[in-house]
Amino acid sequence: MKALARPGVVPYISAWSGEQPFRRPIVYDAARGGIGYADETPEDRDQYGVLWNGRTVAQGVGRPEYGNPHPQRQREAMQHLLCQGCRCPRDDDPRGVLWLLEDRRGDWAGWPNNLLTAHPPSCAPCIVKMRDSCPHLAETGHVAVRARSSEVCAVYGRLWAPSAFGVPVRTPKKDVVAYGSPAARWVLAGQLVRSLHDCTVVDLERELARHP
């Protein structure tokens, strides 16, 4: 297991300006009926066959890009339910796993049940650091939630489209794309998405009091 990120104000999953996006040619993959890399390897796709974007790994180099997750680190944290702040194991109790979410309680009755999120879980100590220092959370507002179950169900990424010339075209649209959908063959994934179920909004101060 890799070492935990150094405690501080920058979440583990955040990209840094020193981590450069990969620049690899996108081609049409006739066998899959969607996009692929010209120099593709098996590691470029996840277990469901979706193509993933990538960046170099140079954590701590340059400026932190708050609100812009590193594809590999976000996917790792979401897949294994690790804290997005420090990469420690999930904070779990009988009410479920602890998540720090953008506060959207006005969106529908019963929110956040069935919510699709690209935010990995958070441990209580990291919530303190992130809520006090992360510009993205300061802008959106936040709330602590416990979810008894969650399911990997989709990705968030850039959509590509076929063209008359046989070369895929990069569209301006980014979206959540469900696994198994036709669009999954045409998305370049950057974040893994889970659906949250059996959720309870919890008092953040009480959660923090459990971790003196």
Coordinates of N, CA and C in Angstrom, one line a residue:
M1 N 0.8 -1.2 0.0 CA 0.0 0.0 0.0 C 0.9 1.2 0.0
K2 N 0.5 2.2 -0.8 CA 1.3 3.4 -0.9 C 1.2 4.2 0.4
A3 N 2.2 5.1 0.7 CA 2.2 5.9 1.8 C 1.0 6.9 1.8
L4 N 0.5 7.2 2.9 CA -0.6 8.2 3.0 C 0.0 9.6 2.6
A5 N -0.9 10.4 2.1 CA -0.5 11.8 1.7 C -0.1 12.5 3.0
R6 N 0.9 13.4 2.9 CA 1.3 14.2 4.0 C 0.1 15.0 4.6
P7 N -0.2 15.0 5.9 CA -1.3 15.7 6.4 C -1.2 17.2 6.0
G8 N -2.2 17.8 5.7 CA -2.2 19.2 5.2 C -3.6 19.6 4.7
V9 N -3.6 20.6 3.9 CA -4.9 21.1 3.4 C -5.2 20.6 2.0
V10 N -4.3 19.9 1.3 CA -4.6 19.5 -0.1 C -5.1 18.1 0.0
P11 N -6.3 17.8 -0.5 CA -6.8 16.4 -0.5 C -5.9 15.5 -1.4
Y12 N -5.8 14.2 -0.9 CA -5.0 13.2 -1.6 C -5.4 13.1 -3.1
I13 N -6.7 13.2 -3.4 CA -7.1 13.0 -4.8 C -6.9 14.2 -5.7
S14 N -6.6 15.4 -5.1 CA -6.4 16.6 -6.0 C -5.2 16.5 -6.9
A15 N -5.4 16.9 -8.1 CA -4.3 17.0 -9.1 C -3.4 18.2 -8.8
W16 N -2.2 18.1 -9.2 CA -1.2 19.3 -9.1 C -0.8 19.7 -10.4
S17 N -0.5 21.0 -10.5 CA -0.1 21.6 -11.8 C 1.1 20.9 -12.5
G18 N 1.9 20.2 -11.6 CA 3.1 19.5 -12.2 C 2.7 18.1 -12.7
E19 N 1.5 17.7 -12.6 CA 1.0 16.4 -13.2 C 0.3 16.7 -14.5
Q20 N 1.0 16.4 -15.6 CA 0.6 16.8 -16.9 C -0.4 15.7 -17.5
P21 N -1.5 16.2 -18.1 CA -2.4 15.2 -18.8 C -1.7 14.5 -19.9
F22 N -2.0 13.2 -20.1 CA -1.4 12.5 -21.2 C -2.0 13.0 -22.5
R23 N -1.1 13.1 -23.5 CA -1.5 13.5 -24.8 C -1.4 12.4 -25.8
R24 N -2.4 11.6 -25.9 CA -2.3 10.3 -26.7 C -3.4 10.4 -27.8
P25 N -3.1 10.0 -29.0 CA -4.1 10.0 -30.1 C -5.3 9.1 -29.8
I26 N -6.5 9.7 -30.0 CA -7.7 8.9 -29.8 C -8.1 8.4 -31.2
V27 N -8.4 7.1 -31.3 CA -8.8 6.5 -32.6 C -10.1 5.8 -32.5
Y28 N -10.7 5.4 -33.6 CA -11.9 4.6 -33.6 C -11.5 3.1 -33.4
D29 N -12.1 2.5 -32.4 CA -11.9 1.1 -32.1 C -13.1 0.3 -32.7
A30 N -12.9 -0.3 -33.9 CA -13.9 -1.0 -34.6 C -14.5 -2.2 -33.8
A31 N -13.6 -2.9 -33.1 CA -14.0 -4.0 -32.3 C -15.0 -3.7 -31.2
R32 N -14.8 -2.5 -30.6 CA -15.7 -2.1 -29.5 C -16.8 -1.1 -30.0
G33 N -16.6 -0.5 -31.2 CA -17.6 0.4 -31.6 C -17.6 1.7 -30.9
G34 N -16.4 2.2 -30.6 CA -16.2 3.4 -29.8 C -14.8 3.9 -29.9
I35 N -14.3 4.6 -28.9 CA -13.0 5.2 -28.9 C -12.0 4.3 -28.3
G36 N -10.7 4.5 -28.7 CA -9.6 3.8 -28.1 C -8.3 4.6 -28.3
Y37 N -7.2 4.2 -27.7 CA -6.0 4.8 -27.9 C -5.2 4.1 -29.0
A38 N -4.5 4.9 -29.8 CA -3.7 4.3 -30.9 C -2.7 3.3 -30.3
D39 N -2.1 3.6 -29.1 CA -1.1 2.8 -28.5 C -1.7 2.1 -27.2
E40 N -2.9 1.7 -27.3 CA -3.6 1.2 -26.1 C -3.0 0.0 -25.5
T41 N -3.1 -0.1 -24.1 CA -2.7 -1.2 -23.3 C -3.9 -1.6 -22.5
P42 N -3.9 -2.9 -22.0 CA -5.0 -3.3 -21.1 C -5.3 -2.4 -19.9
E43 N -4.2 -1.8 -19.4 CA -4.4 -0.9 -18.2 C -5.1 0.4 -18.5
D44 N -5.4 0.7 -19.8 CA -6.1 1.9 -20.1 C -7.6 1.8 -19.9
R45 N -8.1 0.6 -19.7 CA -9.5 0.4 -19.5 C -9.8 -0.2 -18.2
D46 N -11.0 0.1 -17.6 CA -11.3 -0.5 -16.3 C -12.0 -1.8 -16.6
Q47 N -12.4 -2.4 -15.5 CA -13.0 -3.8 -15.6 C -14.3 -3.9 -16.4
Y48 N -14.9 -2.7 -16.7 CA -16.1 -2.7 -17.5 C -15.8 -2.3 -18.9
G49 N -14.6 -2.1 -19.3 CA -14.2 -1.8 -20.7 C -14.2 -0.3 -21.0
V50 N -14.4 0.5 -20.1 CA -14.4 2.0 -20.3 C -13.0 2.5 -20.4
L51 N -12.7 3.4 -21.4 CA -11.4 4.0 -21.6 C -11.2 5.1 -20.6
W52 N -10.0 5.2 -20.0 CA -9.7 6.2 -19.0 C -8.6 7.2 -19.4
N53 N -8.8 8.4 -19.0 CA -7.9 9.5 -19.2 C -6.7 9.3 -18.2
G54 N -5.7 9.9 -18.3 CA -4.6 9.8 -17.4 C -3.7 11.1 -17.3
R55 N -3.0 11.1 -16.2 CA -2.0 12.2 -16.0 C -0.7 11.6 -15.4
T56 N 0.4 12.3 -15.6 CA 1.6 11.9 -14.9 C 1.4 12.0 -13.4
V57 N 2.2 11.3 -12.7 CA 2.1 11.3 -11.2 C 3.3 12.1 -10.7
A58 N 3.0 13.2 -10.1 CA 4.0 14.1 -9.4 C 3.3 14.8 -8.3
Q59 N 2.7 14.1 -7.4 CA 1.9 14.7 -6.3 C 2.8 15.6 -5.5
G60 N 2.3 16.8 -5.3 CA 3.1 17.8 -4.5 C 3.9 18.7 -5.3
V61 N 4.0 18.5 -6.6 CA 4.8 19.4 -7.5 C 3.9 20.4 -8.1
G62 N 4.3 21.7 -8.0 CA 3.5 22.8 -8.5 C 2.4 23.3 -7.6
R63 N 1.3 23.7 -8.2 CA 0.2 24.2 -7.4 C -1.0 23.1 -7.3
P64 N -1.6 23.0 -6.2 CA -2.8 22.1 -6.1 C -3.9 22.6 -6.9
E65 N -4.6 21.7 -7.6 CA -5.8 22.1 -8.4 C -7.0 21.6 -7.7
Y66 N -7.5 22.4 -6.7 CA -8.6 22.1 -6.0 C -9.8 21.9 -6.9
G67 N -10.6 20.9 -6.6 CA -11.8 20.7 -7.4 C -11.5 20.0 -8.7
N68 N -10.2 19.6 -9.0 CA -9.8 18.9 -10.2 C -9.1 17.6 -9.8
P69 N -9.8 16.5 -9.6 CA -9.2 15.3 -9.1 C -8.2 14.7 -10.2
H70 N -7.2 14.1 -9.6 CA -6.3 13.3 -10.4 C -7.0 12.0 -10.8
P71 N -7.1 11.6 -12.1 CA -7.9 10.5 -12.5 C -7.6 9.2 -11.8
Q72 N -6.3 8.9 -11.7 CA -5.9 7.6 -11.0 C -6.2 7.6 -9.5
R73 N -5.9 8.7 -8.9 CA -6.1 8.8 -7.4 C -7.6 8.8 -7.1
Q74 N -8.3 9.6 -7.8 CA -9.8 9.6 -7.6 C -10.4 8.2 -7.8
R75 N -10.0 7.5 -8.8 CA -10.5 6.2 -9.1 C -10.1 5.2 -8.0
E76 N -8.9 5.3 -7.6 CA -8.4 4.4 -6.5 C -9.3 4.6 -5.2
A77 N -9.4 5.9 -4.8 CA -10.2 6.2 -3.6 C -11.6 5.8 -3.7
M78 N -12.2 6.0 -4.8 CA -13.6 5.6 -5.0 C -13.8 4.1 -5.1
Q79 N -13.0 3.5 -5.8 CA -13.1 2.0 -6.0 C -13.0 1.3 -4.6
H80 N -12.0 1.7 -3.8 CA -11.7 1.0 -2.6 C -12.3 1.7 -1.3
L81 N -13.1 2.8 -1.5 CA -13.7 3.5 -0.5 C -12.6 4.0 0.5
L82 N -11.6 4.7 0.0 CA -10.6 5.4 0.8 C -10.9 6.8 1.0
C83 N -10.4 7.4 2.1 CA -10.6 8.8 2.3 C -10.0 9.7 1.2
Q84 N -10.8 10.6 0.7 CA -10.3 11.5 -0.4 C -9.2 12.4 0.1
G85 N -9.1 12.7 1.4 CA -8.2 13.6 1.9 C -6.8 13.0 2.2
C86 N -6.8 11.8 2.8 CA -5.5 11.2 3.3 C -5.3 9.8 2.8
R87 N -6.3 9.2 2.2 CA -6.2 7.8 1.7 C -6.3 6.7 2.8
C88 N -6.7 7.1 3.9 CA -6.9 6.1 5.0 C -8.2 5.3 4.7
P89 N -8.4 4.2 5.3 CA -9.6 3.4 5.1 C -10.8 4.2 5.5
R90 N -12.0 3.9 4.9 CA -13.2 4.6 5.1 C -13.6 4.7 6.6
D91 N -14.3 5.8 7.0 CA -14.8 6.0 8.3 C -16.2 5.4 8.3
D92 N -16.4 4.2 8.9 CA -17.6 3.4 8.8 C -18.1 3.1 10.2
D93 N -19.5 3.2 10.4 CA -20.1 2.8 11.7 C -21.5 2.2 11.3
P94 N -22.3 1.8 12.2 CA -23.6 1.2 11.9 C -24.5 2.0 11.0
R95 N -24.3 3.3 10.9 CA -25.1 4.2 10.1 C -24.5 4.2 8.6
G96 N -23.3 3.7 8.5 CA -22.7 3.7 7.1 C -21.4 4.4 7.0
V97 N -21.0 4.6 5.8 CA -19.7 5.3 5.5 C -19.9 6.8 5.5
L98 N -18.9 7.5 6.0 CA -19.0 9.0 6.1 C -18.6 9.6 4.8
W99 N -19.4 10.5 4.3 CA -19.1 11.3 3.1 C -19.3 12.8 3.3
L100 N -18.5 13.6 2.7 CA -18.7 15.0 2.7 C -19.1 15.4 1.3
L101 N -20.4 16.0 1.3 CA -21.0 16.3 0.0 C -21.3 17.7 -0.1
E102 N -21.4 18.2 -1.4 CA -22.0 19.5 -1.6 C -23.4 19.5 -1.1
D103 N -23.8 20.6 -0.4 CA -25.1 20.7 0.2 C -26.2 21.0 -0.9
R104 N -27.0 19.9 -1.2 CA -28.0 20.1 -2.2 C -29.3 19.5 -1.7
R105 N -29.6 19.7 -0.4 CA -30.8 19.2 0.3 C -32.1 19.7 -0.3
G106 N -32.0 20.7 -1.0 CA -33.3 21.2 -1.7 C -33.6 20.6 -3.0
D107 N -32.7 19.7 -3.5 CA -32.9 19.1 -4.8 C -34.1 18.2 -4.9
W108 N -34.3 17.3 -3.9 CA -35.4 16.4 -3.9 C -35.7 15.9 -2.5
A109 N -36.9 15.4 -2.3 CA -37.2 14.8 -1.0 C -36.4 13.5 -0.8
G110 N -35.8 13.4 0.4 CA -35.0 12.2 0.7 C -33.6 12.3 0.2
W111 N -33.2 13.5 -0.3 CA -31.8 13.7 -0.7 C -30.9 13.3 0.5
P112 N -29.8 12.6 0.4 CA -29.1 12.3 -0.9 C -29.3 10.9 -1.3
N113 N -30.4 10.2 -0.9 CA -30.6 8.8 -1.4 C -30.7 8.8 -2.9
N114 N -30.0 7.8 -3.5 CA -29.9 7.6 -4.9 C -29.0 8.7 -5.6
L115 N -28.3 9.5 -4.8 CA -27.4 10.5 -5.4 C -26.3 9.8 -6.1
L116 N -25.9 10.4 -7.3 CA -24.7 10.0 -8.0 C -23.6 11.0 -7.6
T117 N -22.5 10.5 -7.1 CA -21.4 11.4 -6.7 C -20.1 10.8 -7.2
A118 N -19.2 11.8 -7.5 CA -17.8 11.5 -7.9 C -16.9 11.8 -6.7
H119 N -17.4 12.2 -5.5 CA -16.6 12.5 -4.4 C -16.4 11.2 -3.6
P120 N -15.2 10.7 -3.4 CA -14.9 9.6 -2.5 C -15.3 10.0 -1.0
P121 N -15.3 8.9 -0.2 CA -15.6 9.2 1.3 C -14.5 10.1 1.9
S122 N -14.8 10.5 3.1 CA -13.9 11.3 3.9 C -13.8 10.9 5.3
C123 N -12.7 10.9 5.9 CA -12.6 10.6 7.4 C -12.9 11.9 8.1
A124 N -13.3 11.9 9.4 CA -13.6 13.1 10.1 C -12.5 14.1 10.2
P125 N -11.3 13.6 10.6 CA -10.2 14.6 10.7 C -9.9 15.3 9.4
C126 N -10.0 14.7 8.2 CA -9.8 15.3 6.9 C -11.0 16.3 6.6
I127 N -12.2 16.0 7.1 CA -13.3 16.9 6.9 C -12.9 18.3 7.4
V128 N -12.3 18.3 8.6 CA -12.0 19.5 9.3 C -11.0 20.3 8.4
K129 N -10.0 19.6 7.9 CA -9.0 20.3 7.1 C -9.6 20.8 5.8
M130 N -10.4 20.0 5.1 CA -11.0 20.4 3.8 C -12.0 21.5 3.9
R131 N -12.9 21.4 5.0 CA -13.9 22.4 5.1 C -13.3 23.8 5.4
D132 N -12.2 23.8 6.1 CA -11.6 25.1 6.5 C -10.6 25.6 5.4
S133 N -10.2 24.8 4.5 CA -9.2 25.3 3.6 C -9.4 25.1 2.1
C134 N -10.4 24.2 1.7 CA -10.6 23.9 0.3 C -11.5 25.0 -0.3
P135 N -11.0 25.7 -1.3 CA -11.9 26.8 -1.9 C -13.1 26.2 -2.6
H136 N -13.0 25.0 -3.1 CA -14.2 24.4 -3.8 C -15.3 24.2 -2.8
L137 N -15.0 23.7 -1.6 CA -16.1 23.4 -0.6 C -16.6 24.7 -0.1
A138 N -15.8 25.7 0.0 CA -16.2 27.0 0.5 C -17.2 27.7 -0.4
E139 N -17.1 27.4 -1.7 CA -18.0 28.0 -2.7 C -19.3 27.3 -2.7
T140 N -19.3 26.0 -2.6 CA -20.5 25.2 -2.8 C -21.3 25.0 -1.5
G141 N -20.7 25.1 -0.4 CA -21.4 24.6 0.9 C -21.3 23.1 1.0
H142 N -21.4 22.6 2.2 CA -21.2 21.2 2.4 C -22.0 20.6 3.5
V143 N -22.1 19.3 3.5 CA -22.9 18.6 4.5 C -22.3 17.2 4.7
A144 N -22.4 16.7 5.9 CA -21.8 15.3 6.2 C -23.0 14.3 6.1
V145 N -22.7 13.2 5.5 CA -23.7 12.2 5.3 C -23.1 10.8 5.6
R146 N -23.9 9.9 6.2 CA -23.6 8.5 6.3 C -24.4 7.7 5.3
A147 N -23.8 6.8 4.6 CA -24.5 6.0 3.6 C -24.2 4.5 3.9
R148 N -25.3 3.7 4.1 CA -25.0 2.3 4.5 C -24.6 1.5 3.3
S149 N -24.9 1.9 2.1 CA -24.5 1.2 0.9 C -24.2 2.2 -0.3
S150 N -23.3 1.8 -1.1 CA -23.0 2.6 -2.3 C -22.6 1.6 -3.4
E151 N -22.8 2.0 -4.7 CA -22.5 1.1 -5.8 C -21.8 1.9 -6.9
V152 N -20.7 1.3 -7.3 CA -20.0 1.8 -8.5 C -20.9 1.6 -9.7
C153 N -21.3 2.7 -10.4 CA -22.3 2.6 -11.4 C -22.0 3.4 -12.7
A154 N -21.1 4.3 -12.7 CA -20.9 5.2 -13.8 C -19.5 5.8 -13.7
V155 N -19.2 6.6 -14.8 CA -18.0 7.4 -14.8 C -18.4 8.8 -15.2
Y156 N -17.5 9.8 -14.9 CA -17.7 11.1 -15.4 C -16.5 11.4 -16.3
G157 N -16.8 12.0 -17.5 CA -15.7 12.2 -18.4 C -16.1 12.9 -19.7
R158 N -15.2 13.1 -20.6 CA -15.4 13.8 -21.9 C -16.0 12.8 -22.9
L159 N -17.1 13.3 -23.5 CA -17.7 12.5 -24.6 C -17.1 12.8 -25.9
W160 N -16.9 11.8 -26.7 CA -16.4 11.9 -28.1 C -17.5 11.4 -29.0
A161 N -17.4 11.7 -30.3 CA -18.4 11.3 -31.2 C -17.8 10.8 -32.5
P162 N -18.5 10.0 -33.3 CA -18.0 9.5 -34.6 C -18.1 10.6 -35.6
S163 N -17.3 10.5 -36.7 CA -17.3 11.5 -37.7 C -17.4 10.8 -39.1
A164 N -17.7 11.6 -40.1 CA -17.8 11.0 -41.4 C -16.4 10.5 -42.0
F165 N -15.4 11.0 -41.4 CA -14.0 10.7 -41.8 C -13.4 9.5 -41.0
G166 N -14.2 8.9 -40.1 CA -13.8 7.8 -39.4 C -12.9 8.1 -38.2
V167 N -12.6 9.4 -38.0 CA -11.8 9.8 -36.8 C -12.7 10.4 -35.7
P168 N -12.6 9.8 -34.5 CA -13.5 10.4 -33.4 C -13.2 11.9 -33.2
V169 N -14.3 12.6 -32.9 CA -14.3 14.0 -32.7 C -14.5 14.3 -31.2
R170 N -13.7 15.1 -30.6 CA -13.8 15.5 -29.2 C -14.9 16.5 -29.1
T171 N -15.9 16.2 -28.3 CA -17.0 17.2 -28.1 C -16.7 18.1 -26.9
P172 N -17.5 19.2 -26.7 CA -17.3 20.1 -25.6 C -18.0 19.5 -24.3
K173 N -18.7 18.4 -24.4 CA -19.5 18.0 -23.4 C -18.8 17.0 -22.4
K174 N -19.0 17.2 -21.1 CA -18.6 16.3 -20.1 C -19.9 15.9 -19.4
D175 N -20.0 14.6 -19.0 CA -21.2 14.1 -18.4 C -21.0 12.8 -17.6
V176 N -22.0 12.5 -16.8 CA -22.0 11.2 -16.1 C -22.5 10.2 -17.1
V177 N -21.8 9.1 -17.3 CA -22.2 8.0 -18.2 C -22.3 6.7 -17.5
A178 N -23.4 6.1 -17.5 CA -23.7 4.8 -16.8 C -22.9 3.7 -17.5
Y179 N -22.4 2.8 -16.7 CA -21.8 1.6 -17.3 C -22.8 0.8 -18.0
G180 N -22.5 0.2 -19.1 CA -23.4 -0.6 -19.9 C -24.2 0.2 -20.9
S181 N -24.2 1.5 -20.8 CA -24.9 2.4 -21.8 C -24.1 2.5 -23.1
P182 N -24.8 2.8 -24.2 CA -24.1 3.0 -25.5 C -23.0 4.1 -25.4
A183 N -23.3 5.1 -24.6 CA -22.3 6.2 -24.5 C -21.1 5.8 -23.8
A184 N -21.1 4.7 -23.1 CA -19.9 4.2 -22.4 C -18.7 3.9 -23.3
R185 N -19.1 3.6 -24.6 CA -18.1 3.3 -25.6 C -17.4 4.6 -26.1
W186 N -18.0 5.7 -25.8 CA -17.6 7.0 -26.4 C -17.1 8.0 -25.4
V187 N -16.9 7.6 -24.1 CA -16.5 8.5 -23.1 C -15.1 8.2 -22.7
L188 N -14.3 9.3 -22.5 CA -13.0 9.2 -21.9 C -13.1 9.5 -20.4
A189 N -13.1 8.5 -19.6 CA -13.4 8.7 -18.2 C -12.3 9.4 -17.4
G190 N -12.7 10.3 -16.5 CA -11.8 11.0 -15.6 C -12.1 10.8 -14.2
Q191 N -13.3 10.4 -13.8 CA -13.7 10.1 -12.5 C -14.7 9.0 -12.4
L192 N -14.5 8.2 -11.3 CA -15.5 7.1 -11.0 C -16.6 7.6 -10.2
V193 N -17.8 7.1 -10.5 CA -19.0 7.6 -9.8 C -19.7 6.4 -9.1
R194 N -20.2 6.7 -7.9 CA -21.0 5.8 -7.1 C -22.4 6.4 -6.8
S195 N -23.4 5.5 -6.7 CA -24.7 5.9 -6.2 C -24.8 5.6 -4.7
L196 N -25.4 6.5 -3.9 CA -25.4 6.4 -2.5 C -26.9 6.0 -2.1
H197 N -26.9 5.1 -1.1 CA -28.2 4.5 -0.7 C -28.3 4.4 0.8
D198 N -29.6 4.4 1.3 CA -29.8 4.3 2.8 C -29.0 5.3 3.5
C199 N -29.2 6.6 3.2 CA -28.4 7.7 3.7 C -29.0 8.4 4.8
T200 N -28.2 9.0 5.7 CA -28.6 9.8 6.8 C -27.7 11.1 6.8
V201 N -28.3 12.2 6.8 CA -27.5 13.5 7.0 C -27.2 13.5 8.5
V202 N -25.9 13.7 8.8 CA -25.5 13.7 10.2 C -24.9 15.1 10.6
D203 N -24.9 15.3 11.9 CA -24.4 16.5 12.5 C -22.9 16.5 12.4
L204 N -22.3 17.4 11.7 CA -20.9 17.4 11.5 C -20.1 17.5 12.8
E205 N -20.5 18.4 13.6 CA -19.8 18.7 14.9 C -19.8 17.4 15.8
R206 N -20.9 16.7 15.8 CA -20.9 15.4 16.6 C -20.0 14.4 16.0
E207 N -19.9 14.3 14.7 CA -19.0 13.4 14.0 C -17.6 13.8 14.4
L208 N -17.3 15.0 14.4 CA -15.9 15.5 14.7 C -15.6 15.2 16.2
A209 N -16.6 15.3 17.1 CA -16.4 15.1 18.5 C -16.0 13.6 18.8
R210 N -16.3 12.7 17.9 CA -15.9 11.3 18.0 C -14.5 11.1 17.7
H211 N -13.8 12.1 17.1 CA -12.4 12.0 16.8 C -11.6 13.1 17.4
P212 N -11.4 13.1 18.7 CA -10.7 14.2 19.4 C -9.3 14.3 18.9

